[in-house]
Amino acid sequence: MNMTSRTCATPEQVLEHLRRRIPDFEAARQPEPLPGGYLNCVWRVPGRPQPIIVKVAPPHIAAMPNIPLDPGRIVIEARSLAAFGPRGVLVDVASPAVRPPRLLDFDEQAHVLVMEDVGTCPDLGTWLRKGGHDEESAGEIGRYLGRFIGTLHARSHDDAQLAELFDNRTIQRTRLEVQYRAVKDLCVRAGLPDADALGSEAVALGNLLQEPGLCVIMGDLWPPSILVTDEADNKHPADNEHPGIRIIDWELAHFGRPSQDVGHLVAHLWMHIHRTPTDQATAQVRAALQDFLTAYRSALGEKFGELFGLAGVRESAVHLGAEVLAVACPFCLLTL
């Protein structure tokens, strides 16, 4: 049975795949499906020498089987993990404090990716909502993240090799059709008087994102893709005084416009600010957001005007609005 069928995979198929591809791995228990999978089916497999994560990309959105999605998106994720790994073209961007998981194996034909298991650490949203930290700790997370994303954008700016490696226009066409074109109708449903103008702005941004890009973007920069570990890599004890950040789910990475990354994260942190359970948690989210933006701007340095500038601020605002609408009414997208 094809692991990328509409049923995605079974535990037995996952184990058989690992026996063929990673014979040195010894599973200790049955694979455990991880909750929260939206685009893909993801499994944790406890075992030796270390637990691993198996990700299977079906030919549709895993959570919405009626919306087709190119399973080749997982190729981009594999390229991303390899690029940040040893001898990768972006290895200088990653650090023990902030990096993606390590790539262990990729079967391009079956659309199955095997990677390091970074553990059961909370995602950024959960970590911030706990409210058990102070504003300085939250700000530190924002600064580390802002430096990483800003360095990624600046380092990859106008790089022809990376433009070819991260050519993921298919996902941007899907975003145009599924998200940006839906804005007008969502605004009409909400009774907004300027629905036509808002819809036109969103479609214009979607069309702009089809054009040749400026740099490598993560493409799905929101709290569930940002895991906060208890410590940085054990191999670098000097860094263990700081929390480690592991950024997962790179299948939407693209050589695109940096405003999409910034607008995406700001949208979700802004929504978190309005949903936090305590004043302390609200202050932490605000600190993380503000320090992310400050560190990001600093990391761009002299490239800010060329790479982002006022145009990027406007683009980020349009994407922010489109993302808030999509999150506020996700099932409306299925009926438009």
CSV table of C-alpha atoms in Angstrom, one decimal:
chain,number,residue,atom,x,y,z
A,1,MET,CA,0.0,0.0,0.0
A,2,ASN,CA,1.2,3.5,-0.9
A,3,MET,CA,2.1,5.4,2.3
A,4,THR,CA,0.9,8.6,0.7
A,5,SER,CA,-2.6,7.3,0.0
A,6,ARG,CA,-5.7,9.0,1.4
A,7,THR,CA,-5.3,7.0,4.6
A,8,CYS,CA,-1.7,8.2,4.8
A,9,ALA,CA,-0.1,5.2,6.6
A,10,THR,CA,-0.4,2.6,9.3
A,11,PRO,CA,1.9,1.8,12.1
A,12,GLU,CA,3.0,-1.4,10.4
A,13,GLN,CA,3.8,0.5,7.2
A,14,VAL,CA,5.9,3.0,9.1
A,15,LEU,CA,7.9,0.2,10.8
A,16,GLU,CA,8.4,-1.6,7.5
A,17,HIS,CA,9.6,1.6,5.9
A,18,LEU,CA,12.1,2.1,8.7
A,19,ARG,CA,13.4,-1.4,8.4
A,20,ARG,CA,14.2,-0.9,4.8
A,21,ARG,CA,15.6,2.6,5.0
A,22,ILE,CA,17.3,2.7,8.5
A,23,PRO,CA,18.2,-0.9,9.3
A,24,ASP,CA,20.3,0.2,12.4
A,25,PHE,CA,17.2,1.7,14.0
A,26,GLU,CA,15.5,-0.6,16.5
A,27,ALA,CA,11.9,0.4,17.4
A,28,ALA,CA,11.0,0.0,21.1
A,29,ARG,CA,7.2,0.4,20.6
A,30,GLN,CA,4.6,0.9,18.0
A,31,PRO,CA,4.7,4.3,16.2
A,32,GLU,CA,2.6,7.0,17.9
A,33,PRO,CA,0.6,9.4,15.7
A,34,LEU,CA,1.3,12.9,16.8
A,35,PRO,CA,-1.8,15.2,17.4
A,36,GLY,CA,-2.1,18.5,15.6
A,37,GLY,CA,-1.0,17.4,12.2
A,38,TYR,CA,-2.6,19.7,9.6
A,39,LEU,CA,-0.7,19.3,6.3
A,40,ASN,CA,0.9,15.9,6.9
A,41,CYS,CA,0.7,12.6,8.9
A,42,VAL,CA,3.4,12.6,11.6
A,43,TRP,CA,4.5,9.7,13.8
A,44,ARG,CA,6.9,9.4,16.8
A,45,VAL,CA,8.7,6.1,16.9
A,46,PRO,CA,10.4,5.4,20.2
A,47,GLY,CA,13.6,3.3,19.8
A,48,ARG,CA,17.3,3.0,19.7
A,49,PRO,CA,19.8,4.6,19.3
A,50,GLN,CA,17.3,7.5,19.7
A,51,PRO,CA,13.6,8.1,19.0
A,52,ILE,CA,12.7,9.5,15.6
A,53,ILE,CA,10.0,11.3,13.8
A,54,VAL,CA,8.4,10.0,10.6
A,55,LYS,CA,6.5,12.5,8.4
A,56,VAL,CA,4.3,11.3,5.5
A,57,ALA,CA,3.0,13.8,3.0
A,58,PRO,CA,-0.4,12.7,1.4
A,59,PRO,CA,-1.6,14.2,-1.9
A,60,HIS,CA,-3.9,16.5,0.0
A,61,ILE,CA,-4.1,18.5,3.3
A,62,ALA,CA,-4.1,15.8,5.9
A,63,ALA,CA,-6.7,17.5,8.0
A,64,MET,CA,-8.8,18.4,5.0
A,65,PRO,CA,-8.7,15.5,2.5
A,66,ASN,CA,-10.9,17.3,0.0
A,67,ILE,CA,-8.3,20.0,-0.6
A,68,PRO,CA,-5.5,18.6,-2.8
A,69,LEU,CA,-1.9,19.5,-2.1
A,70,ASP,CA,1.2,18.5,-3.9
A,71,PRO,CA,3.0,15.8,-1.9
A,72,GLY,CA,6.2,17.1,-3.4
A,73,ARG,CA,6.1,19.8,-0.7
A,74,ILE,CA,8.0,17.4,1.5
A,75,VAL,CA,10.9,17.6,-0.9
A,76,ILE,CA,11.3,21.3,0.2
A,77,GLU,CA,11.3,20.3,3.8
A,78,ALA,CA,14.0,17.7,3.2
A,79,ARG,CA,16.1,20.3,1.3
A,80,SER,CA,15.6,22.8,4.2
A,81,LEU,CA,16.8,20.4,6.9
A,82,ALA,CA,19.8,19.4,4.7
A,83,ALA,CA,20.6,23.0,4.0
A,84,PHE,CA,20.9,23.8,7.8
A,85,GLY,CA,22.7,20.5,8.6
A,86,PRO,CA,26.4,19.8,8.5
A,87,ARG,CA,28.0,20.9,5.2
A,88,GLY,CA,24.7,22.5,4.2
A,89,VAL,CA,24.5,25.8,2.4
A,90,LEU,CA,22.8,27.5,5.4
A,91,VAL,CA,24.8,25.8,8.2
A,92,ASP,CA,26.1,29.2,9.2
A,93,VAL,CA,22.6,30.4,9.9
A,94,ALA,CA,21.8,27.6,12.4
A,95,SER,CA,23.2,27.5,15.9
A,96,PRO,CA,22.9,25.2,19.0
A,97,ALA,CA,20.3,27.6,20.3
A,98,VAL,CA,18.1,27.9,17.2
A,99,ARG,CA,17.9,25.3,14.4
A,100,PRO,CA,15.6,22.9,12.6
A,101,PRO,CA,15.7,19.1,13.5
A,102,ARG,CA,18.4,17.0,11.9
A,103,LEU,CA,17.6,15.1,8.8
A,104,LEU,CA,18.0,11.4,9.1
A,105,ASP,CA,16.6,10.0,5.9
A,106,PHE,CA,14.4,11.0,3.0
A,107,ASP,CA,12.5,8.8,0.5
A,108,GLU,CA,11.5,11.2,-2.3
A,109,GLN,CA,9.5,8.6,-4.2
A,110,ALA,CA,7.4,7.7,-1.2
A,111,HIS,CA,7.3,11.2,0.2
A,112,VAL,CA,8.5,10.1,3.6
A,113,LEU,CA,10.8,12.1,5.7
A,114,VAL,CA,12.7,10.8,8.8
A,115,MET,CA,14.2,13.3,11.2
A,116,GLU,CA,15.5,13.8,14.7
A,117,ASP,CA,12.9,13.8,17.5
A,118,VAL,CA,13.5,17.0,19.5
A,119,GLY,CA,11.3,15.7,22.3
A,120,THR,CA,7.9,16.6,23.8
A,121,CYS,CA,8.8,20.2,24.5
A,122,PRO,CA,6.0,22.8,24.2
A,123,ASP,CA,5.4,24.9,21.2
A,124,LEU,CA,5.9,28.7,21.5
A,125,GLY,CA,2.2,29.4,22.1
A,126,THR,CA,1.9,26.8,24.9
A,127,TRP,CA,5.1,28.0,26.4
A,128,LEU,CA,3.9,31.6,26.5
A,129,ARG,CA,0.4,30.8,27.7
A,130,LYS,CA,1.8,28.9,30.7
A,131,GLY,CA,2.6,32.3,32.3
A,132,GLY,CA,5.3,30.7,34.5
A,133,HIS,CA,8.1,32.7,33.0
A,134,ASP,CA,9.0,36.4,33.1
A,135,GLU,CA,9.0,39.0,30.4
A,136,GLU,CA,12.8,38.8,30.0
A,137,SER,CA,12.7,35.1,29.3
A,138,ALA,CA,9.9,35.6,26.7
A,139,GLY,CA,11.8,38.5,25.2
A,140,GLU,CA,14.9,36.3,25.0
A,141,ILE,CA,13.0,33.7,23.0
A,142,GLY,CA,11.8,36.5,20.7
A,143,ARG,CA,15.3,37.9,20.2
A,144,TYR,CA,16.8,34.5,19.4
A,145,LEU,CA,14.0,33.8,16.9
A,146,GLY,CA,14.2,37.3,15.3
A,147,ARG,CA,18.0,37.0,14.9
A,148,PHE,CA,17.6,33.5,13.2
A,149,ILE,CA,14.8,34.6,10.8
A,150,GLY,CA,16.5,37.9,10.0
A,151,THR,CA,19.9,36.2,9.4
A,152,LEU,CA,18.2,33.6,7.2
A,153,HIS,CA,16.6,36.4,5.1
A,154,ALA,CA,19.7,38.5,4.9
A,155,ARG,CA,22.1,35.6,4.2
A,156,SER,CA,19.9,34.2,1.4
A,157,HIS,CA,19.1,37.5,-0.2
A,158,ASP,CA,19.5,37.4,-4.0
A,159,ASP,CA,21.2,34.0,-4.0
A,160,ALA,CA,20.6,32.3,-7.3
A,161,GLN,CA,21.6,28.8,-5.9
A,162,LEU,CA,19.1,29.1,-3.1
A,163,ALA,CA,16.4,30.5,-5.4
A,164,GLU,CA,16.6,27.3,-7.4
A,165,LEU,CA,16.9,25.0,-4.4
A,166,PHE,CA,13.8,26.6,-2.7
A,167,ASP,CA,11.6,27.1,-5.7
A,168,ASN,CA,8.2,26.3,-4.2
A,169,ARG,CA,5.8,28.3,-6.3
A,170,THR,CA,3.3,25.5,-6.2
A,171,ILE,CA,2.6,26.2,-2.5
A,172,GLN,CA,2.2,29.9,-3.3
A,173,ARG,CA,-0.3,29.2,-6.0
A,174,THR,CA,-2.2,27.1,-3.5
A,175,ARG,CA,-2.1,30.0,-1.0
A,176,LEU,CA,-3.4,32.4,-3.6
A,177,GLU,CA,-6.4,30.2,-4.5
A,178,VAL,CA,-7.2,28.9,-1.0
A,179,GLN,CA,-6.4,31.9,1.3
A,180,TYR,CA,-6.0,35.2,-0.5
A,181,ARG,CA,-8.8,34.8,-3.0
A,182,ALA,CA,-11.1,33.9,0.0
A,183,VAL,CA,-10.6,37.2,1.8
A,184,LYS,CA,-13.3,39.1,-0.1
A,185,ASP,CA,-16.0,36.5,0.6
A,186,LEU,CA,-14.9,36.1,4.3
A,187,CYS,CA,-15.2,39.9,4.7
A,188,VAL,CA,-18.6,39.9,3.1
A,189,ARG,CA,-19.7,37.2,5.5
A,190,ALA,CA,-18.4,39.4,8.3
A,191,GLY,CA,-20.4,42.3,7.1
A,192,LEU,CA,-17.4,44.6,6.4
A,193,PRO,CA,-18.3,47.5,4.2
A,194,ASP,CA,-14.9,47.6,2.4
A,195,ALA,CA,-14.9,43.8,1.5
A,196,ASP,CA,-14.1,44.6,-2.2
A,197,ALA,CA,-11.1,46.7,-1.4
A,198,LEU,CA,-9.7,44.2,1.2
A,199,GLY,CA,-10.2,41.3,-1.2
A,200,SER,CA,-8.4,43.2,-3.9
A,201,GLU,CA,-5.5,43.9,-1.6
A,202,ALA,CA,-5.2,40.2,-0.6
A,203,VAL,CA,-5.3,39.0,-4.2
A,204,ALA,CA,-2.7,41.6,-5.2
A,205,LEU,CA,-0.4,40.2,-2.5
A,206,GLY,CA,-1.1,36.7,-3.6
A,207,ASN,CA,-0.2,37.6,-7.2
A,208,LEU,CA,3.0,39.4,-6.0
A,209,LEU,CA,4.1,36.2,-4.2
A,210,GLN,CA,4.0,34.3,-7.6
A,211,GLU,CA,6.8,36.5,-8.8
A,212,PRO,CA,10.6,35.8,-8.3
A,213,GLY,CA,11.4,36.2,-4.7
A,214,LEU,CA,14.0,38.0,-2.6
A,215,CYS,CA,15.2,35.4,-0.1
A,216,VAL,CA,14.5,32.1,1.6
A,217,ILE,CA,11.5,32.3,3.9
A,218,MET,CA,10.4,29.7,6.4
A,219,GLY,CA,6.8,29.9,5.0
A,220,ASP,CA,4.9,28.6,8.1
A,221,LEU,CA,6.3,30.7,10.9
A,222,TRP,CA,3.7,30.4,13.6
A,223,PRO,CA,3.8,29.2,17.2
A,224,PRO,CA,3.1,25.4,16.5
A,225,SER,CA,6.2,25.4,14.3
A,226,ILE,CA,8.4,26.8,17.0
A,227,LEU,CA,9.3,24.4,19.8
A,228,VAL,CA,11.0,25.6,23.0
A,229,THR,CA,13.3,23.0,24.6
A,230,ASP,CA,14.7,23.0,28.1
A,231,GLU,CA,18.2,23.5,26.9
A,232,ALA,CA,20.4,23.9,23.8
A,233,ASP,CA,22.5,21.1,22.3
A,234,ASN,CA,24.3,19.0,25.0
A,235,LYS,CA,27.4,19.1,22.7
A,236,HIS,CA,27.6,22.8,23.4
A,237,PRO,CA,27.4,23.2,27.2
A,238,ALA,CA,28.3,26.8,27.0
A,239,ASP,CA,25.0,27.5,25.3
A,240,ASN,CA,22.9,25.5,27.8
A,241,GLU,CA,22.2,28.5,29.9
A,242,HIS,CA,19.7,29.5,27.2
A,243,PRO,CA,16.6,27.7,26.0
A,244,GLY,CA,16.8,25.9,22.7
A,245,ILE,CA,14.5,26.7,19.9
A,246,ARG,CA,13.7,24.0,17.3
A,247,ILE,CA,11.8,25.2,14.2
A,248,ILE,CA,9.8,22.4,12.5
A,249,ASP,CA,7.6,22.0,9.5
A,250,TRP,CA,9.6,23.5,6.6
A,251,GLU,CA,7.5,22.2,3.7
A,252,LEU,CA,6.1,25.7,2.9
A,253,ALA,CA,9.7,27.2,2.7
A,254,HIS,CA,10.1,29.2,-0.5
A,255,PHE,CA,12.4,31.7,-2.1
A,256,GLY,CA,9.9,34.4,-1.6
A,257,ARG,CA,9.3,37.7,0.2
A,258,PRO,CA,10.3,38.1,3.9
A,259,SER,CA,7.1,40.0,4.7
A,260,GLN,CA,5.2,36.7,4.6
A,261,ASP,CA,7.2,35.2,7.4
A,262,VAL,CA,7.0,38.4,9.5
A,263,GLY,CA,3.3,38.9,8.9
A,264,HIS,CA,2.5,35.3,9.7
A,265,LEU,CA,4.2,35.2,13.1
A,266,VAL,CA,2.9,38.7,14.1
A,267,ALA,CA,-0.6,37.6,13.2
A,268,HIS,CA,-0.5,34.6,15.4
A,269,LEU,CA,1.2,36.3,18.3
A,270,TRP,CA,-1.3,39.2,18.0
A,271,MET,CA,-4.1,36.6,18.3
A,272,HIS,CA,-2.4,35.0,21.3
A,273,ILE,CA,-2.3,38.4,23.0
A,274,HIS,CA,-6.1,38.5,22.8
A,275,ARG,CA,-6.6,34.9,24.1
A,276,THR,CA,-4.1,34.6,26.9
A,277,PRO,CA,-5.5,33.5,30.3
A,278,THR,CA,-3.6,35.9,32.5
A,279,ASP,CA,-2.1,39.4,32.4
A,280,GLN,CA,1.3,37.8,33.0
A,281,ALA,CA,0.9,35.6,29.9
A,282,THR,CA,-0.2,38.6,27.9
A,283,ALA,CA,2.9,40.6,28.9
A,284,GLN,CA,5.1,37.6,27.9
A,285,VAL,CA,3.5,37.4,24.4
A,286,ARG,CA,3.9,41.2,24.0
A,287,ALA,CA,7.6,40.9,25.0
A,288,ALA,CA,8.3,38.0,22.7
A,289,LEU,CA,6.6,39.9,19.8
A,290,GLN,CA,8.3,43.2,20.4
A,291,ASP,CA,11.8,41.6,20.8
A,292,PHE,CA,11.3,39.4,17.8
A,293,LEU,CA,10.6,42.5,15.6
A,294,THR,CA,13.5,44.5,17.1
A,295,ALA,CA,16.0,41.6,16.7
A,296,TYR,CA,14.7,40.9,13.2
A,297,ARG,CA,15.2,44.5,12.1
A,298,SER,CA,18.7,44.5,13.6
A,299,ALA,CA,19.7,41.2,11.8
A,300,LEU,CA,18.7,42.7,8.4
A,301,GLY,CA,21.1,45.6,9.0
A,302,GLU,CA,21.8,47.6,5.9
A,303,LYS,CA,19.7,45.2,3.8
A,304,PHE,CA,16.5,46.4,5.5
A,305,GLY,CA,15.6,48.9,2.9
A,306,GLU,CA,16.3,46.7,-0.1
A,307,LEU,CA,14.9,43.5,1.4
A,308,PHE,CA,11.9,44.7,3.4
A,309,GLY,CA,11.3,48.5,3.8
A,310,LEU,CA,8.0,50.2,3.8
A,311,ALA,CA,6.7,47.9,1.0
A,312,GLY,CA,7.4,44.9,3.3
A,313,VAL,CA,5.5,46.5,6.2
A,314,ARG,CA,2.5,46.9,4.0
A,315,GLU,CA,2.7,43.4,2.7
A,316,SER,CA,3.1,42.0,6.2
A,317,ALA,CA,-0.1,43.9,7.2
A,318,VAL,CA,-2.1,42.4,4.3
A,319,HIS,CA,-0.9,38.9,5.1
A,320,LEU,CA,-1.6,39.4,8.8
A,321,GLY,CA,-5.2,40.3,8.0
A,322,ALA,CA,-5.7,37.4,5.6
A,323,GLU,CA,-4.3,35.0,8.2
A,324,VAL,CA,-6.5,36.3,11.0
A,325,LEU,CA,-9.5,35.8,8.8
A,326,ALA,CA,-8.4,32.2,7.9
A,327,VAL,CA,-7.9,31.3,11.5
A,328,ALA,CA,-11.1,33.0,12.7
A,329,CYS,CA,-13.2,31.1,10.1
A,330,PRO,CA,-11.2,28.0,8.9
A,331,PHE,CA,-14.2,26.0,7.9
A,332,CYS,CA,-15.6,28.8,5.9
A,333,LEU,CA,-12.8,28.2,3.4
A,334,LEU,CA,-14.2,24.8,2.6
A,335,THR,CA,-17.6,26.2,1.5
A,336,LEU,CA,-16.5,29.2,-0.5
